[in-house]
Tab-separated table of C-alpha atoms and ligand atoms in Angstrom:
chain	number	residue	atom	x	y	z
A	1	UNK	CA	101.070	97.105	64.299
A	2	UNK	CA	102.110	93.863	66.206
A	3	UNK	CA	99.626	91.835	68.030
A	4	UNK	CA	101.088	92.929	71.291
A	5	UNK	CA	101.192	96.246	70.621
A	6	UNK	CA	97.580	96.434	69.111
A	7	UNK	CA	96.352	94.994	72.689
A	8	UNK	CA	98.723	96.978	74.472
A	9	UNK	CA	96.912	100.195	73.059
A	10	UNK	CA	93.606	98.478	73.244
A	11	UNK	CA	94.257	98.398	77.007
A	12	UNK	CA	95.472	102.012	77.248
A	13	UNK	CA	92.156	102.684	74.958
A	14	UNK	CA	89.934	100.852	78.008
A	15	UNK	CA	91.639	103.016	80.588
A	16	UNK	CA	91.181	105.803	78.875
A	17	UNK	CA	87.375	105.071	78.017
A	18	UNK	CA	87.169	104.479	81.713
A	19	UNK	CA	88.927	107.804	83.132
A	20	UNK	CA	86.852	109.776	80.941
A	21	UNK	CA	83.472	107.756	81.890
A	22	UNK	CA	84.303	108.642	85.666
A	23	UNK	CA	85.061	112.561	84.780
A	24	UNK	CA	82.001	112.658	82.593
A	25	UNK	CA	79.597	111.081	85.052
A	26	UNK	CA	80.495	112.406	88.462
A	27	UNK	CA	82.600	109.629	89.846
A	28	UNK	CA	86.282	110.946	89.710
A	29	UNK	CA	87.743	114.631	89.351
A	30	UNK	CA	91.078	115.745	88.788
A	31	UNK	CA	92.169	117.312	92.281
A	32	UNK	CA	92.158	121.317	92.083
A	33	UNK	CA	91.136	121.080	88.632
A	34	UNK	CA	90.550	124.675	88.179
A	35	UNK	CA	94.060	125.523	89.364
A	36	UNK	CA	95.845	123.044	86.359
A	37	UNK	CA	95.643	119.840	88.651
A	38	UNK	CA	97.877	119.167	91.257
A	39	UNK	CA	99.672	115.740	90.313
A	40	UNK	CA	98.329	112.168	91.647
A	41	UNK	CA	95.495	113.953	93.954
A	42	UNK	CA	92.026	112.753	92.216
A	43	UNK	CA	88.335	113.830	94.283
A	44	UNK	CA	85.674	111.199	94.490
A	45	UNK	CA	82.863	113.387	92.841
A	46	UNK	CA	79.027	112.528	93.779
A	47	UNK	CA	78.608	108.860	92.754
A	48	UNK	CA	82.362	108.196	92.776
A	49	UNK	CA	81.707	108.661	96.544
A	50	UNK	CA	78.592	106.242	96.597
A	51	UNK	CA	80.678	103.827	94.908
A	52	UNK	CA	83.619	104.128	97.441
A	53	UNK	CA	81.059	104.316	100.507
A	54	UNK	CA	79.173	101.017	99.569
A	55	UNK	CA	83.120	98.958	98.782
A	56	UNK	CA	83.720	100.396	102.302
A	57	UNK	CA	80.385	99.499	103.492
A	58	UNK	CA	81.083	95.262	102.176
A	59	UNK	CA	84.289	95.508	103.835
A	60	UNK	CA	82.903	96.378	107.199
A	61	UNK	CA	80.334	93.873	106.614
A	62	UNK	CA	82.772	91.386	106.275
A	63	UNK	CA	85.254	92.210	108.524
A	64	UNK	CA	83.319	93.579	111.597
A	65	UNK	CA	79.380	92.663	111.460
A	66	UNK	CA	79.739	89.235	110.392
A	67	UNK	CA	82.230	87.959	112.249
A	68	UNK	CA	82.379	87.962	116.377
A	69	UNK	CA	85.925	88.616	116.722
A	70	UNK	CA	86.842	91.462	115.072
A	71	UNK	CA	85.933	95.516	116.807
A	72	UNK	CA	86.471	98.561	114.841
A	73	UNK	CA	88.946	101.290	115.233
A	74	UNK	CA	89.373	104.729	113.704
A	75	UNK	CA	92.451	106.214	114.705
A	76	UNK	CA	94.144	109.585	114.203
A	77	UNK	CA	96.213	110.496	111.151
A	78	UNK	CA	98.830	112.273	113.404
A	79	UNK	CA	100.743	109.858	116.077
A	80	UNK	CA	103.533	110.738	118.360
A	81	UNK	CA	106.582	110.690	116.204
A	82	UNK	CA	108.023	107.988	118.237
A	83	UNK	CA	105.521	105.792	116.392
A	84	UNK	CA	107.572	105.653	113.527
A	85	UNK	CA	110.394	105.195	114.699
A	86	UNK	CA	109.383	102.251	116.381
A	87	UNK	CA	107.919	100.796	114.038
A	88	UNK	CA	110.805	101.279	111.455
A	89	UNK	CA	109.601	103.869	108.938
A	90	UNK	CA	111.781	106.525	110.098
A	91	UNK	CA	114.476	104.089	108.522
A	92	UNK	CA	113.423	101.615	106.382
A	93	UNK	CA	110.310	103.000	104.255
A	94	UNK	CA	112.818	104.545	102.269
A	95	UNK	CA	113.058	104.043	97.975
A	96	UNK	CA	116.698	104.480	96.494
A	97	UNK	CA	116.894	107.823	94.706
A	98	UNK	CA	119.161	108.994	91.945
A	99	UNK	CA	119.439	112.180	89.831
A	100	UNK	CA	120.523	113.235	86.819
A	101	UNK	CA	122.993	115.621	86.718
A	102	UNK	CA	122.325	117.092	83.111
A	103	UNK	CA	118.804	116.820	82.979
A	104	UNK	CA	117.478	117.036	86.654
A	105	UNK	CA	115.244	114.315	86.033
A	106	UNK	CA	114.950	111.822	89.421
A	107	UNK	CA	114.265	107.982	89.193
A	108	UNK	CA	114.053	105.542	91.318
A	109	UNK	CA	117.048	103.458	91.377
A	110	UNK	CA	114.774	99.831	91.533
A	111	UNK	CA	112.808	100.981	88.420
A	112	UNK	CA	115.760	101.879	85.807
A	113	UNK	CA	117.666	99.077	83.912
A	114	UNK	CA	120.225	97.863	85.896
A	115	UNK	CA	122.123	98.447	82.189
A	116	UNK	CA	122.046	102.231	83.115
A	117	UNK	CA	123.053	101.952	86.939
A	118	UNK	CA	125.810	100.527	86.314
A	119	UNK	CA	127.017	102.782	83.697
A	120	UNK	CA	125.574	105.718	85.803
A	121	UNK	CA	123.462	107.318	82.494
A	122	UNK	CA	120.174	108.941	82.736
A	123	UNK	CA	117.902	106.475	80.893
A	124	UNK	CA	116.417	109.773	79.464
A	125	UNK	CA	119.416	111.691	78.086
A	126	UNK	CA	122.641	109.514	78.765
A	127	UNK	CA	123.464	112.392	81.357
A	128	UNK	CA	125.888	110.964	84.526
A	129	UNK	CA	123.634	109.623	87.085
A	130	UNK	CA	124.639	110.004	91.015
A	131	UNK	CA	124.901	107.684	93.518
A	132	UNK	CA	121.425	105.717	94.891
A	133	UNK	CA	120.232	108.140	97.879
A	134	UNK	CA	117.528	106.735	100.044
A	135	UNK	CA	114.478	108.907	100.295
A	136	UNK	CA	111.815	108.543	102.698
A	137	UNK	CA	108.317	108.641	101.701
A	138	UNK	CA	106.581	109.682	104.781
A	139	UNK	CA	104.808	113.066	104.605
A	140	UNK	CA	106.105	115.633	107.395
A	141	UNK	CA	104.461	118.485	109.042
A	142	UNK	CA	104.925	120.543	112.195
A	143	UNK	CA	102.459	120.034	114.921
A	144	UNK	CA	101.907	123.699	116.941
A	145	UNK	CA	103.407	126.755	115.784
A	146	UNK	CA	106.743	126.388	115.951
A	147	UNK	CA	108.866	124.432	112.617
A	148	UNK	CA	111.820	123.155	114.232
A	149	UNK	CA	112.922	119.904	114.481
A	150	UNK	CA	111.355	119.124	117.816
A	151	UNK	CA	108.344	119.621	116.011
A	152	UNK	CA	107.999	117.480	113.256
A	153	UNK	CA	105.045	115.041	112.708
A	154	UNK	CA	104.119	112.438	110.385
A	155	UNK	CA	101.515	112.049	108.224
A	156	UNK	CA	100.592	108.284	108.550
A	157	UNK	CA	101.789	105.650	105.774
A	158	UNK	CA	99.528	102.923	106.709
A	159	UNK	CA	96.686	103.298	109.166
A	160	UNK	CA	98.293	99.957	111.210
A	161	UNK	CA	100.160	101.384	113.626
A	162	UNK	CA	96.967	103.409	115.048
A	163	UNK	CA	95.685	99.709	115.546
A	164	UNK	CA	98.880	98.872	117.321
A	165	UNK	CA	99.520	101.364	120.138
A	166	UNK	CA	95.883	100.805	120.748
A	167	UNK	CA	95.544	97.184	121.053
A	168	UNK	CA	95.658	96.998	125.275
A	169	UNK	CA	92.867	99.599	124.828
A	170	UNK	CA	90.790	97.804	122.471
A	171	UNK	CA	91.141	94.195	124.100
A	172	UNK	CA	90.843	95.597	128.038
A	173	UNK	CA	87.700	97.900	127.384
A	174	UNK	CA	85.906	94.978	125.085
A	175	UNK	CA	87.165	92.174	127.157
A	176	UNK	CA	88.769	90.376	124.567
A	177	UNK	CA	90.533	87.446	124.710
A	178	UNK	CA	92.883	86.290	121.882
A	179	UNK	CA	92.583	85.593	119.276
A	180	UNK	CA	90.796	88.676	117.656
A	181	UNK	CA	91.488	91.504	115.409
A	182	UNK	CA	91.312	95.150	115.098
A	183	UNK	CA	89.794	96.376	111.965
A	184	UNK	CA	90.116	100.089	110.499
A	185	UNK	CA	89.229	101.895	107.285
A	186	UNK	CA	91.366	105.632	106.443
A	187	UNK	CA	93.214	107.391	105.022
A	188	UNK	CA	97.334	107.189	104.377
A	189	UNK	CA	99.983	109.143	102.674
A	190	UNK	CA	103.017	108.449	100.769
A	191	UNK	CA	105.288	110.702	98.977
A	192	UNK	CA	105.306	108.234	95.754
A	193	UNK	CA	108.187	108.871	93.702
A	194	UNK	CA	106.058	107.320	90.973
A	195	UNK	CA	102.832	108.281	91.497
A	196	UNK	CA	100.589	107.291	88.122
A	197	UNK	CA	97.902	104.820	86.097
A	198	UNK	CA	94.504	107.130	87.580
A	199	UNK	CA	93.743	106.497	91.324
A	200	UNK	CA	96.037	103.723	91.054
A	201	UNK	CA	99.029	104.617	92.994
A	202	UNK	CA	98.305	107.939	94.308
A	203	UNK	CA	99.943	110.080	97.060
A	204	UNK	CA	97.126	110.257	99.917
A	205	UNK	CA	94.799	107.343	99.388
A	206	UNK	CA	92.639	105.055	101.832
A	207	UNK	CA	93.209	101.764	103.353
A	208	UNK	CA	91.573	99.082	104.589
A	209	UNK	CA	93.423	97.257	107.310
A	210	UNK	CA	92.435	94.777	110.121
A	211	UNK	CA	95.406	93.116	112.204
A	212	UNK	CA	94.527	90.050	113.928
A	213	UNK	CA	96.553	88.895	117.018
A	214	UNK	CA	97.724	85.170	117.327
A	215	UNK	CA	99.141	83.240	120.022
A	216	UNK	CA	102.705	82.491	118.478
A	217	UNK	CA	103.236	79.280	116.951
A	218	UNK	CA	99.339	79.267	115.468
A	219	UNK	CA	100.315	82.174	113.661
A	220	UNK	CA	101.185	80.322	109.816
A	221	UNK	CA	97.458	79.022	110.374
A	222	UNK	CA	95.921	82.077	110.683
A	223	UNK	CA	97.818	83.433	107.989
A	224	UNK	CA	96.667	81.226	105.660
A	225	UNK	CA	93.043	81.218	106.501
A	226	UNK	CA	93.027	85.107	106.325
A	227	UNK	CA	94.937	85.068	102.548
A	228	UNK	CA	92.007	82.495	101.727
A	229	UNK	CA	89.187	84.130	103.183
A	230	UNK	CA	90.743	87.985	101.465
A	231	UNK	CA	90.745	86.122	98.406
A	232	UNK	CA	86.758	85.077	98.365
A	233	UNK	CA	85.917	88.610	99.645
A	234	UNK	CA	86.783	90.067	95.928
A	235	UNK	CA	84.676	87.188	94.315
A	236	UNK	CA	81.858	88.351	96.522
A	237	UNK	CA	81.915	91.673	95.314
A	238	UNK	CA	82.182	90.732	91.931
A	239	UNK	CA	85.790	90.361	90.536
A	240	UNK	CA	85.979	87.486	88.090
A	241	UNK	CA	87.811	84.893	89.519
A	242	UNK	CA	90.021	85.092	86.048
A	243	UNK	CA	90.824	88.715	86.913
A	244	UNK	CA	92.627	87.403	90.264
A	245	UNK	CA	95.684	86.015	91.817
A	246	UNK	CA	97.688	85.315	94.462
A	247	UNK	CA	101.354	86.807	94.338
A	248	UNK	CA	103.597	85.471	97.166
A	249	UNK	CA	106.824	87.286	97.918
A	250	UNK	CA	110.250	86.183	97.585
A	251	UNK	CA	112.637	87.172	100.551
A	252	UNK	CA	113.995	89.880	98.253
A	253	UNK	CA	110.213	91.481	98.250
A	254	UNK	CA	109.360	91.164	102.042
A	255	UNK	CA	108.683	94.283	104.121
A	256	UNK	CA	110.633	94.907	106.494
A	257	UNK	CA	108.108	93.999	109.047
A	258	UNK	CA	106.802	90.755	107.787
A	259	UNK	CA	108.177	86.953	107.596
A	260	UNK	CA	105.377	85.780	104.847
A	261	UNK	CA	103.400	88.052	102.624
A	262	UNK	CA	101.037	87.428	99.685
A	263	UNK	CA	99.657	90.004	97.529
A	264	UNK	CA	96.465	89.526	95.887
A	265	UNK	CA	96.602	91.055	92.754
A	266	UNK	CA	94.356	91.881	89.985
A	267	UNK	CA	94.618	91.934	86.387
A	268	UNK	CA	94.328	96.063	85.363
A	269	UNK	CA	94.687	96.757	81.792
A	270	UNK	CA	98.086	97.651	82.565
A	271	UNK	CA	99.016	94.245	83.534
A	272	UNK	CA	98.646	91.830	86.995
A	273	UNK	CA	98.944	94.490	89.676
A	274	UNK	CA	98.662	94.332	94.117
A	275	UNK	CA	95.373	94.876	95.456
A	276	UNK	CA	96.338	93.915	99.163
A	277	UNK	CA	98.755	92.429	101.289
A	278	UNK	CA	98.702	90.066	103.536
A	279	UNK	CA	101.512	89.501	106.059
A	280	UNK	CA	102.519	87.918	108.852
A	281	UNK	CA	103.930	90.664	111.096
A	282	UNK	CA	105.356	88.261	113.684
A	283	UNK	CA	105.775	90.041	117.599
A	284	UNK	CA	107.157	92.623	115.468
A	285	UNK	CA	105.630	95.447	116.070
A	286	UNK	CA	104.252	95.143	119.200
A	287	UNK	CA	107.609	94.165	120.397
A	288	UNK	CA	109.378	97.311	119.257
A	289	UNK	CA	106.091	99.630	120.510
A	290	UNK	CA	106.905	97.584	123.674
A	291	UNK	CA	110.697	98.919	123.385
A	292	UNK	CA	110.413	102.201	122.127
A	293	UNK	CA	107.439	102.800	124.576
A	294	UNK	CA	108.426	101.529	127.876
A	295	UNK	CA	105.000	100.003	128.448
A	296	UNK	CA	104.495	96.511	129.109
A	297	UNK	CA	102.353	94.809	125.685
A	298	UNK	CA	102.437	91.274	126.534
A	299	UNK	CA	99.208	89.295	126.844
A	300	UNK	CA	98.061	86.731	129.720
A	301	UNK	CA	96.851	83.831	128.153
A	302	UNK	CA	94.708	82.151	130.612
A	303	UNK	CA	94.041	79.520	128.719
A	304	UNK	CA	97.979	78.483	128.533
A	305	UNK	CA	98.955	80.299	132.013
A	306	UNK	CA	101.659	82.141	129.818
A	307	UNK	CA	102.565	85.431	129.010
A	308	UNK	CA	103.166	86.449	125.517
A	309	UNK	CA	103.323	89.329	122.686
A	310	UNK	CA	100.784	88.596	120.393
A	311	UNK	CA	102.099	87.547	116.540
A	312	UNK	CA	100.051	90.077	113.808
A	313	UNK	CA	98.703	88.658	110.680
A	314	UNK	CA	97.648	91.652	108.805
A	315	UNK	CA	95.176	92.469	106.332
A	316	UNK	CA	95.664	95.273	104.040
A	317	UNK	CA	93.551	96.475	101.259
A	318	UNK	CA	93.634	99.608	99.000
A	319	UNK	CA	90.257	101.786	99.147
A	320	UNK	CA	90.913	103.000	95.766
A	321	UNK	CA	92.834	100.492	93.857
A	322	UNK	CA	89.468	97.914	94.716
A	323	UNK	CA	87.410	100.926	93.253
A	324	UNK	CA	89.428	100.594	90.111
A	325	UNK	CA	89.448	96.929	90.281
A	326	UNK	CA	85.476	97.356	90.598
A	327	UNK	CA	85.320	99.711	86.908
A	328	UNK	CA	87.731	97.536	85.369
A	329	UNK	CA	85.830	94.438	85.565
A	330	UNK	CA	82.643	95.742	85.951
A	331	UNK	CA	82.960	98.050	82.691
A	332	UNK	CA	81.138	96.471	79.453
A	333	UNK	CA	80.061	97.948	75.612
A	334	UNK	CA	77.874	95.670	74.605
A	335	UNK	CA	76.618	95.539	70.546
A	336	UNK	CA	72.951	95.664	70.875
A	337	UNK	CA	72.537	95.168	67.005
A	338	UNK	CA	70.930	99.051	66.949
A	339	UNK	CA	74.092	100.479	68.885
A	340	UNK	CA	76.778	99.998	71.528
A	341	UNK	CA	76.138	100.680	74.967
A	342	UNK	CA	78.258	101.203	77.426
A	343	UNK	CA	77.103	99.466	80.717
A	344	UNK	CA	79.520	98.892	83.973
A	345	UNK	CA	77.903	95.341	85.422
A	346	UNK	CA	78.534	96.424	89.255
A	347	UNK	CA	76.811	94.070	92.080
A	348	UNK	CA	73.978	95.602	93.103
A	349	UNK	CA	75.564	96.353	96.534
A	350	UNK	CA	78.326	98.424	94.651
A	351	UNK	CA	76.310	100.494	92.718
A	352	UNK	CA	76.240	104.074	93.418
A	353	UNK	CA	72.377	104.428	92.480
A	354	UNK	CA	70.565	101.514	93.330
A	355	UNK	CA	67.411	102.306	90.755
A	356	UNK	CA	66.146	104.811	88.612
A	357	UNK	CA	62.383	105.693	88.387
A	358	UNK	CA	60.987	107.251	84.861
A	359	UNK	CA	57.317	108.175	84.113
A	360	UNK	CA	57.509	107.422	79.949
A	361	UNK	CA	55.677	110.223	79.581
A	362	UNK	CA	55.619	113.392	80.770
A	363	UNK	CA	51.779	113.744	81.272
A	364	UNK	CA	48.545	111.644	82.327
A	365	UNK	CA	49.622	111.489	85.680
A	366	UNK	CA	52.475	108.888	85.219
A	367	UNK	CA	55.120	111.732	86.312
A	368	UNK	CA	52.804	111.845	89.965
A	369	UNK	CA	53.173	108.461	90.427
A	370	UNK	CA	56.615	108.206	89.487
A	371	UNK	CA	57.532	111.050	91.976
A	372	UNK	CA	55.406	109.125	94.492
A	373	UNK	CA	57.605	105.694	94.311
A	374	UNK	CA	60.535	107.654	93.928
A	375	UNK	CA	59.393	109.224	97.484
A	376	UNK	CA	59.409	105.768	98.866
A	377	UNK	CA	62.146	104.095	98.020
A	378	UNK	CA	64.393	107.043	98.839
A	379	UNK	CA	64.194	106.619	102.966
A	380	UNK	CA	65.737	103.311	101.888
A	381	UNK	CA	67.849	103.140	98.590
A	382	UNK	CA	69.763	105.961	96.848
A	383	UNK	CA	67.322	106.288	93.896
A	384	UNK	CA	66.762	108.306	91.023
A	385	UNK	CA	63.986	109.988	89.418
A	386	UNK	CA	64.528	111.017	85.823
A	387	UNK	CA	62.072	112.577	83.751
A	388	UNK	CA	63.917	113.808	80.709
A	389	UNK	CA	64.913	112.667	77.107
A	390	UNK	CA	63.723	109.345	75.401
A	391	UNK	CA	63.233	106.418	77.659
A	392	UNK	CA	65.984	104.563	75.821
A	393	UNK	CA	68.670	107.275	76.276
A	394	UNK	CA	67.282	107.102	79.693
A	395	UNK	CA	67.801	103.433	80.404
A	396	UNK	CA	71.393	104.004	78.463
A	397	UNK	CA	72.361	107.175	81.015
A	398	UNK	CA	71.672	104.736	84.008
A	399	UNK	CA	73.524	101.481	82.202
A	400	UNK	CA	76.693	103.763	81.968
A	401	UNK	CA	76.746	104.213	85.734
A	402	UNK	CA	75.463	101.154	86.844
A	403	UNK	CA	72.085	101.596	88.130
A	404	UNK	CA	70.766	97.338	88.502
A	405	UNK	CA	67.217	98.687	88.003
A	406	UNK	CA	64.744	101.185	86.313
A	407	UNK	CA	61.475	101.313	87.244
A	408	UNK	CA	59.005	102.733	84.661
A	409	UNK	CA	55.897	104.010	84.834
A	410	UNK	CA	53.652	103.644	81.614
A	411	UNK	CA	50.189	103.471	80.797
A	412	UNK	CA	49.573	100.529	81.909
A	413	UNK	CA	49.980	101.568	85.643
A	414	UNK	CA	47.048	104.369	84.981
A	415	UNK	CA	44.820	101.257	84.286
A	416	UNK	CA	46.366	98.130	86.614
A	417	UNK	CA	49.258	100.228	89.116
A	418	UNK	CA	51.839	98.096	87.580
A	419	UNK	CA	55.340	99.043	86.689
A	420	UNK	CA	57.978	97.702	84.124
A	421	UNK	CA	61.374	96.061	86.170
A	422	UNK	CA	64.241	97.110	83.598
A	423	UNK	CA	67.250	94.832	84.352
A	424	UNK	CA	70.806	96.431	83.487
A	425	UNK	CA	72.283	93.336	82.637
A	426	UNK	CA	69.982	91.586	80.746
A	427	UNK	CA	67.668	94.739	79.426
A	428	UNK	CA	64.755	92.460	79.996
A	429	UNK	CA	61.613	94.015	81.685
A	430	UNK	CA	59.135	91.910	83.541
A	431	UNK	CA	55.911	94.364	85.675
A	432	UNK	CA	55.227	94.345	89.239
A	433	UNK	CA	52.879	96.185	91.199
A	434	UNK	CA	54.128	99.706	92.209
A	435	UNK	CA	53.450	98.716	95.934
A	436	UNK	CA	55.558	96.055	95.583
A	437	UNK	CA	58.881	97.960	94.234
A	438	UNK	CA	60.198	98.222	97.704
A	439	UNK	CA	60.591	94.928	98.590
A	440	UNK	CA	61.512	93.676	94.972
A	441	UNK	CA	64.623	96.409	95.658
A	442	UNK	CA	65.194	94.968	98.958
A	443	UNK	CA	65.304	91.428	97.417
A	444	UNK	CA	67.921	92.592	95.409
A	445	UNK	CA	70.095	94.648	96.789
A	446	UNK	CA	72.456	92.442	99.153
A	447	UNK	CA	75.757	91.567	99.950
B	501	GAP	N1	99.917	97.949	107.041
B	501	GAP	C1	100.489	97.539	105.361
B	501	GAP	C2	100.671	98.234	104.147
B	501	GAP	O1	100.232	99.448	104.397
B	501	GAP	P1	101.168	98.314	101.519
B	501	GAP	O2	101.260	96.693	101.004
B	501	GAP	O3	102.184	98.974	101.756
B	501	GAP	O4	101.196	97.551	103.073
B	501	GAP	C3	98.893	97.814	101.637
B	501	GAP	O5	99.742	98.660	101.436
B	501	GAP	C4	97.775	98.372	100.620
B	501	GAP	O6	97.364	99.586	100.421
B	501	GAP	C5	98.129	98.229	98.848
B	501	GAP	O7	98.019	96.674	98.152
B	501	GAP	C6	97.653	98.930	98.321
B	501	GAP	O8	96.392	98.581	97.779
B	501	GAP	C7	97.067	100.249	99.384
B	501	GAP	N2	98.469	101.163	98.526
B	501	GAP	C8	99.711	101.035	99.225
B	501	GAP	N3	100.259	102.281	98.508
B	501	GAP	C9	99.009	103.000	97.341
B	501	GAP	C10	99.428	104.069	96.936
B	501	GAP	N4	99.832	104.782	96.632
B	501	GAP	N5	98.589	104.184	96.145
B	501	GAP	C11	96.634	103.694	95.922
B	501	GAP	N6	97.056	103.067	97.074
B	501	GAP	C12	98.265	102.355	97.943
C-alpha cells in the first residue's frame, strides 16, 4: 500500500469507528432500520439528542443570550409557495443532472470527469449520457386534499426565508433599530443527488441561521466581523484550531443571492468540507420579497433620515455537520499501558452526560449514598447512576461517551463523607466532600 492509500484507509477506519460507536452507544441510528433503512436519513438516539441539544444551546447562548442585538424566531417549515419564487429557489436551486441511457445511473454533471461529459460516455459503464438537465432540489408536497399544481407547497430548503418574511414583524414588535439580527434553528430539506458521509450530507437536516440587517455601505464591515465571530465559536466549543479554516468563494461558486461568501471548513476524515457559510446577501432577499409580495419592506433609518432596503449578512451553520465535526474532533484512542481506551474528549458543556455516580461496590451503604448524590444532581444536570460491572469497566463506558466526570462512593466515603472525582481526560482522581459535588459540577460545566 502507498503512503496515501494507508492514510485514506486510516481515515475510512476512523469514520467506521465513529459510525459504529454512534450506533452502539445510542447516539445515531439509521432511520427506519427495521425496514432496511431509508437512504441518507438518520435518527438521533438518547445520547445523540442530548449532544445535539447542547450544540444548539451553545449556539443560541452565543448568538441570542450573550448579545443584545439579536432576537430569536421559530418560523413554520411550510411557507407560501411564492416565497420560493421570490427567493429564486424555484428557478435557481438546481443541480445539473445527466442520465446514462444504458445503465440508468444518474450523475451530477459537475461531479463527473470533464472527459466523460465531453465524450458523453458514462463513467460507470461507458454508455451514452443524456444532455444535462436542471433538477430542482426542493421537496414538493400538496397543501390540503387536492393534489394539483395549484396546491403545491415546498419543504423549506433553508430556514432563512422564514426570517426575511418576518423582518418587519420582528423589528416593529421588538422596537428594534438597525443594525440587528434574527436567529433561528430549524429543519431544512433538500433532495440531494449525492447524499452521504453519514450525517454530513442528508436530505433532512437542521440549520442554525442568523440574518443580520445592516445599513447599505456598512455591509462588508459587518461581513468581516461576523466571519471572525463565527470562527471563534467553533474554537469555543472545543474544535482544534488546526482542524478549521476559511474558504473564500470564487465568482463561479457564489450562490445566486450572494455578493461575497466564506465557508468555515473542518477537516473531516473525508477531507476539508464546509461547516458553515457566511454570506453577504445584499438587499437581494428583501427587494425580491418586496417585489413579489407588493409590501413595502424598506426601513426608515432615523439616524440618517433615510429610507432603504437593509442589506443582510447571513451566518448559516449546519447542526448535524457541527455534531459530526464535534465527534471527529473529540474521538481519541489512548494507550494507557494496559489497554487502548476509547475516549470522547468533548467540551463538558456539550457532553451528553455530565457525570456518572458510581458506588464502588454494592454493599455497606455505598449504593444508598451514591443514589442520594445522583438524585441531588438530577434537577440540574443530565447525570447517570451505574452500579453494574467492575469500576474500571464503568469508567471506560463513560469515557467512550465523553462523560467528563465520575463520582465514586467508596469505603472512605463511609468514614469521612468524601468521594473520588475522576477526570475523563487525565484519569486523575481527587477527593471532595459529597456536599460539594453539585457546586463542583456547576463550576466545571460552563460555556
Ligand atoms: N441560508 C443559506 C444556506 O442555506 P448553505 O451553504 O446552502 O446556505 C448552510 O447551507 C449550511 O447548512 C451548510 O454549511 C451546511 O452546514 C448545512 N447543510 C446544507 N446542506 C446540507 C445537507 N444536505 N446536509 C446537512 N447539512 C447541510
